[in-house]
Coordinates of C-alpha atoms and ligand atoms in Angstrom, one line a residue:
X1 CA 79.3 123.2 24.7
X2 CA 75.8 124.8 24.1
X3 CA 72.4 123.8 24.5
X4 CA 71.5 120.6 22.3
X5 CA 68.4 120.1 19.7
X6 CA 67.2 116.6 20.2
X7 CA 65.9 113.7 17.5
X8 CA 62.5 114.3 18.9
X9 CA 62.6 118.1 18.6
X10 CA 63.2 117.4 14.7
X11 CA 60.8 114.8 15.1
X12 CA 58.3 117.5 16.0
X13 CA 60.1 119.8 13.5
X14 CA 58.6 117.7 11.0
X15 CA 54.9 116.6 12.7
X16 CA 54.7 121.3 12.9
X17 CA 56.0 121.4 9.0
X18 CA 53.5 118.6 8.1
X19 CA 50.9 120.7 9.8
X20 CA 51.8 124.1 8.0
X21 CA 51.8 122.4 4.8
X22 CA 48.0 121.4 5.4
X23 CA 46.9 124.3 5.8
X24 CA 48.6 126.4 3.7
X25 CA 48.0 123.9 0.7
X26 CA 45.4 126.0 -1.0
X27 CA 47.9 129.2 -1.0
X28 CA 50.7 127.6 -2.1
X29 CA 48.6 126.7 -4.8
X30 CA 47.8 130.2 -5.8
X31 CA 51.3 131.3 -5.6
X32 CA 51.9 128.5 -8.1
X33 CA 48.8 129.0 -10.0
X34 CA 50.3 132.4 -11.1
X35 CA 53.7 131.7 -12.3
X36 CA 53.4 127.9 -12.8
X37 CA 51.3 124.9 -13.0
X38 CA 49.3 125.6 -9.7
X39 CA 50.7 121.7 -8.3
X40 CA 53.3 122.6 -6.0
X41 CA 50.4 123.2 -3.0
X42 CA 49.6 119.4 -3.8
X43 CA 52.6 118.4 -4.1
X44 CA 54.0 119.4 -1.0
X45 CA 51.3 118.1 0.8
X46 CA 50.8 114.8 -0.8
X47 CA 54.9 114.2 0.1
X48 CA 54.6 115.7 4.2
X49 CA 50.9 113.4 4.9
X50 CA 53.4 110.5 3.6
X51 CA 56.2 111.6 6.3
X52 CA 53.3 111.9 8.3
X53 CA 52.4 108.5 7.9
X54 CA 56.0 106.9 7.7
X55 CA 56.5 108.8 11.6
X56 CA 53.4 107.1 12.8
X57 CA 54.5 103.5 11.7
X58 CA 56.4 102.0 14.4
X59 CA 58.0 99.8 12.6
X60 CA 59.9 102.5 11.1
X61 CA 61.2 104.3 14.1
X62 CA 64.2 106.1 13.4
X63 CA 67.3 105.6 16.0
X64 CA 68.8 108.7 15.5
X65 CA 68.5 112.0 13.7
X66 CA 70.7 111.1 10.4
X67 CA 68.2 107.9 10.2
X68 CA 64.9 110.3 10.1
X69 CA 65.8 112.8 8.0
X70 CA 66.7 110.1 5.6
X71 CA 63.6 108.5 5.9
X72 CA 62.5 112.1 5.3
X73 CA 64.1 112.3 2.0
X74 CA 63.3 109.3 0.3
X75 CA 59.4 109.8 1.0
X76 CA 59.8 113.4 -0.4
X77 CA 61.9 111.5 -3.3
X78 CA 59.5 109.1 -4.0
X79 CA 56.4 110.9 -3.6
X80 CA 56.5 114.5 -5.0
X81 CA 55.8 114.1 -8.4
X82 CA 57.4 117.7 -9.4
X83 CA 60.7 119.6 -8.9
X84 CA 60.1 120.4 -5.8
X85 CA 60.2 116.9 -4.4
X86 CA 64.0 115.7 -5.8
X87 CA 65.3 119.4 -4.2
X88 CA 63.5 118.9 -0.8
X89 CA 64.7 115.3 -1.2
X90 CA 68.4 116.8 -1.5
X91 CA 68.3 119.0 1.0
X92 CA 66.7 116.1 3.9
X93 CA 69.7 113.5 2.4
X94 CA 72.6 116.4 2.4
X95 CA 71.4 117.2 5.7
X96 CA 71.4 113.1 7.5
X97 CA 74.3 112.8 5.8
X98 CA 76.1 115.3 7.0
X99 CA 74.8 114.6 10.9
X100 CA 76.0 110.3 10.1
X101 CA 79.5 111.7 9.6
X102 CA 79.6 113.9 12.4
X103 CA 78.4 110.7 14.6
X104 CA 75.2 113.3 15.8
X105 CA 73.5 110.5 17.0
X106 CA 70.6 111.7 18.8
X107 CA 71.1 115.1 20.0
X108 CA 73.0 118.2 18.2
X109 CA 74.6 121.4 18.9
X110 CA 73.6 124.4 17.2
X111 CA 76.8 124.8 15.2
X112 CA 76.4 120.9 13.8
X113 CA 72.8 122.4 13.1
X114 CA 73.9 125.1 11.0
X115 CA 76.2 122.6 9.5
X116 CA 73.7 119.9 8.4
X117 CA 71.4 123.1 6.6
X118 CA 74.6 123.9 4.8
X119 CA 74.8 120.4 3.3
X120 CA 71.6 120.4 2.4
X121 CA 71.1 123.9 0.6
X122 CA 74.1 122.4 -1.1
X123 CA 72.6 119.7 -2.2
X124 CA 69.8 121.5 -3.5
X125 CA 72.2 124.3 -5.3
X126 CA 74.0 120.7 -6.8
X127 CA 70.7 119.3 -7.8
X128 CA 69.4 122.4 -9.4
X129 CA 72.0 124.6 -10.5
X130 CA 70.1 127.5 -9.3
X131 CA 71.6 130.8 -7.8
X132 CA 70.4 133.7 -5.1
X133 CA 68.1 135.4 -7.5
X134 CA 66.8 133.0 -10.0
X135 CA 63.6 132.7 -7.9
X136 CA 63.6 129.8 -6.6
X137 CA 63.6 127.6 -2.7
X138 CA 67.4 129.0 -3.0
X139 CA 66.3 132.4 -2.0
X140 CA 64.8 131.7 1.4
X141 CA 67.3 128.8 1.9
X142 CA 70.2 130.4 1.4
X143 CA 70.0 133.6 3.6
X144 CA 68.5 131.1 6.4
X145 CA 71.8 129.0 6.2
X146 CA 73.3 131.9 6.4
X147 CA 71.9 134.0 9.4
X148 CA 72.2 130.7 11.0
X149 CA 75.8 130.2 10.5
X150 CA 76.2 134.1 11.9
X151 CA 74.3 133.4 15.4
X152 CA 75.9 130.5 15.7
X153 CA 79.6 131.9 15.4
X154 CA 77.9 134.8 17.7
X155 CA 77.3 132.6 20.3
X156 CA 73.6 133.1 19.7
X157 CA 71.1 130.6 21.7
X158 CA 69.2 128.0 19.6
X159 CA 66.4 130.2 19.8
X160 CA 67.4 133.5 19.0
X161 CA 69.8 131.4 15.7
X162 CA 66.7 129.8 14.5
X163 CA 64.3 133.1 15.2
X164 CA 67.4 135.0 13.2
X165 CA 67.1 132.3 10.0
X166 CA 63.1 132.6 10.0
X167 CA 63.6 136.4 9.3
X168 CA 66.4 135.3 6.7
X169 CA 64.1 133.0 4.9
X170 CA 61.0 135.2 4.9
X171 CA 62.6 138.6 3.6
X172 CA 64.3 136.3 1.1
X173 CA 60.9 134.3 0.0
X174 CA 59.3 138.2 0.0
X175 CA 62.3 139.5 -2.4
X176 CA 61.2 136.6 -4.8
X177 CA 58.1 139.3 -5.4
X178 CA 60.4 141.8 -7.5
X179 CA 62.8 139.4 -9.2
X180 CA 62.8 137.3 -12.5
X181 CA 62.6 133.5 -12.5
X182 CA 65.6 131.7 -13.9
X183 CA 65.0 128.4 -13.5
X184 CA 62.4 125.9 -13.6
X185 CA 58.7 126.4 -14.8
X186 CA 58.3 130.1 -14.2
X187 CA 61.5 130.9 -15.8
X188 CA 59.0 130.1 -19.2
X189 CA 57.1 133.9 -18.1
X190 CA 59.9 135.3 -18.4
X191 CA 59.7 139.3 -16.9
X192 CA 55.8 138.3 -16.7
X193 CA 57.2 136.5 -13.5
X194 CA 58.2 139.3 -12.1
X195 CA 55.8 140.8 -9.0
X196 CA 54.9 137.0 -8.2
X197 CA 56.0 135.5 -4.7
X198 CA 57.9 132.3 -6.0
X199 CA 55.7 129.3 -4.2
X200 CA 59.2 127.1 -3.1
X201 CA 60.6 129.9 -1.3
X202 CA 57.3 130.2 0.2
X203 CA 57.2 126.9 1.4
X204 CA 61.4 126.8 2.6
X205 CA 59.7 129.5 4.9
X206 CA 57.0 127.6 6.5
X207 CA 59.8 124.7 6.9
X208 CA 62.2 127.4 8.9
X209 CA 59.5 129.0 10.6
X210 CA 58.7 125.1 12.1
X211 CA 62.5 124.7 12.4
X212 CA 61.6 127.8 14.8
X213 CA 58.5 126.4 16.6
X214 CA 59.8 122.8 17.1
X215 CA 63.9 123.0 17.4
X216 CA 64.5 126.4 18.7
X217 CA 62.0 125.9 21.3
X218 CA 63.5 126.1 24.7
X219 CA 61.0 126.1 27.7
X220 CA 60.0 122.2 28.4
X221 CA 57.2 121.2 25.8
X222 CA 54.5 121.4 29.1
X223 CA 55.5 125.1 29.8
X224 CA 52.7 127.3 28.8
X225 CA 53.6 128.9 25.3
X226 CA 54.8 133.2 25.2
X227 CA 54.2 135.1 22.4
X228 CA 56.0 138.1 21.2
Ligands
ADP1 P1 57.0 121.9 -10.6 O1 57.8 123.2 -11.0 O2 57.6 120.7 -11.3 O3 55.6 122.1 -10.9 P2 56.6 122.4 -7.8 O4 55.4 123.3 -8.3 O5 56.2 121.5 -6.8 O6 57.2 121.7 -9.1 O7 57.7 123.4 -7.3 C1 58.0 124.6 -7.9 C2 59.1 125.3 -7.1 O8 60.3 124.5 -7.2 C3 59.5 126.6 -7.5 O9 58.6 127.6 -6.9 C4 60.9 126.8 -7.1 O10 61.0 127.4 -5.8 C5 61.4 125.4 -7.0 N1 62.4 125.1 -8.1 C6 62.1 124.8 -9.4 N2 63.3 124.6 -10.0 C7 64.3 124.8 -9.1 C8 65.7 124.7 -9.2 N3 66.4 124.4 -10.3 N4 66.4 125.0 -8.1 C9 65.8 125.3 -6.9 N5 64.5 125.4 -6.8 C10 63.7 125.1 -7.9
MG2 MG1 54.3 123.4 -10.0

């Protein structure tokens, strides 16, 4: 059996997502700004400083991984006002579910990793009924699930899996640019959506880019950090 991602790795996965979100509040604005109602910057951030908080209380310590990520998803549910927040919400729930009935407990394997993303773009296709191409979180979520899935059946590390999906995920959010929205608010432009990088996918990046940071990290948290 391979190297294991632990509950406080996503833990952290979340604190590093929760970070990103913050700063890049203000350009997923603009994103939004230009092909819908320039909220989803807000949005996003209003629902990840409430996971913020809800980590911070301990009274609400999660005992396992399933039991975060659910407390994940119902903060996103209940406080993200627009689409966003339900398909985030989805994908968090699909995802703890989907570690509860594989008894994950605290601690996962890569392949129950790639697993758990599957149920959750699954719950976001279900709750949204969008395909690859409409423009949508689908288009950076989908090839991430997938590139994930491929390293792991490759015998990838966690690292070089989760470094493999963060590629995935951005050349998907950067094809958003030259396709047409289908589904929610910019599929109302029409082809005037077209050259436009769609704001969700933009944000499913920064989520597997953290996934990167914060679960694929390998080298003890106190180990001086490399970069490529
Ligand atoms: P709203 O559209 O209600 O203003 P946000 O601005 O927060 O909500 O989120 C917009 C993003 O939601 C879009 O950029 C797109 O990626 C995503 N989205 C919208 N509808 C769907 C859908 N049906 N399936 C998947 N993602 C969707
Ligand atoms: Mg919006």
């Amino acid at each position: 059996m391979g190297q294991e991602i632990t509950l406080a790795q996503f833990r952290r996965w979340l604190l590093v997502y929760a970070d990103r979100i913050a700063a890049e509040e203000a350009y997923l604005t603009e994103l939004d700004a230009a092909i819908g109602d320039a909220d989803h910057g807000a949005n996003m951030h209003r629902g990840m400083s409430k996971v913020r908080d809800r980590l911070a209380d301990p009274s609400l310590q999660a005992g396992d991984i399933s039991a975060l990520l659910r407390i994940v998803a119902m903060t996103l549910i209940s406080s993200v006002g627009g689409a966003a927040g339900p398909l985030y919400g989805a994908f968090f729930l699909r995802a703890a579910q989907d570690s509860a009935q594989a008894h994950a407990g605290d601690a996962v394997t890569l392949e129950r990793l790639a697993a758990m993303f599957r149920s959750g773009l699954e719950g976001v296709q279900q709750r949204g009924k969008a395909q690859l191409n409409d423009k949508t979180m689908i288009d950076a979520l989908q090839p991430a699930v997938e590139a994930l899935e491929a390293a792991a059946e490759n015998g990838a590390t966690v690292s070089e899996a989760l470094q493999a999906a963060r590629a995935a995920a951005e050349k998907g959010a950067r094809h958003t640019i030259a396709i047409q929205a289908n589904k929610g608010r910019a599929s109302y432009l029409g082809a005037r959506s077209i050259g436009h990088q769609d704001p969700g996918a933009t944000s499913v990046l920064f989520l597997i880019e953290a996934a990167a940071t914060a679960l694929g990290q390998e080298a003890p948290v106190n180990q001086p950090a490399t970069r490529a």
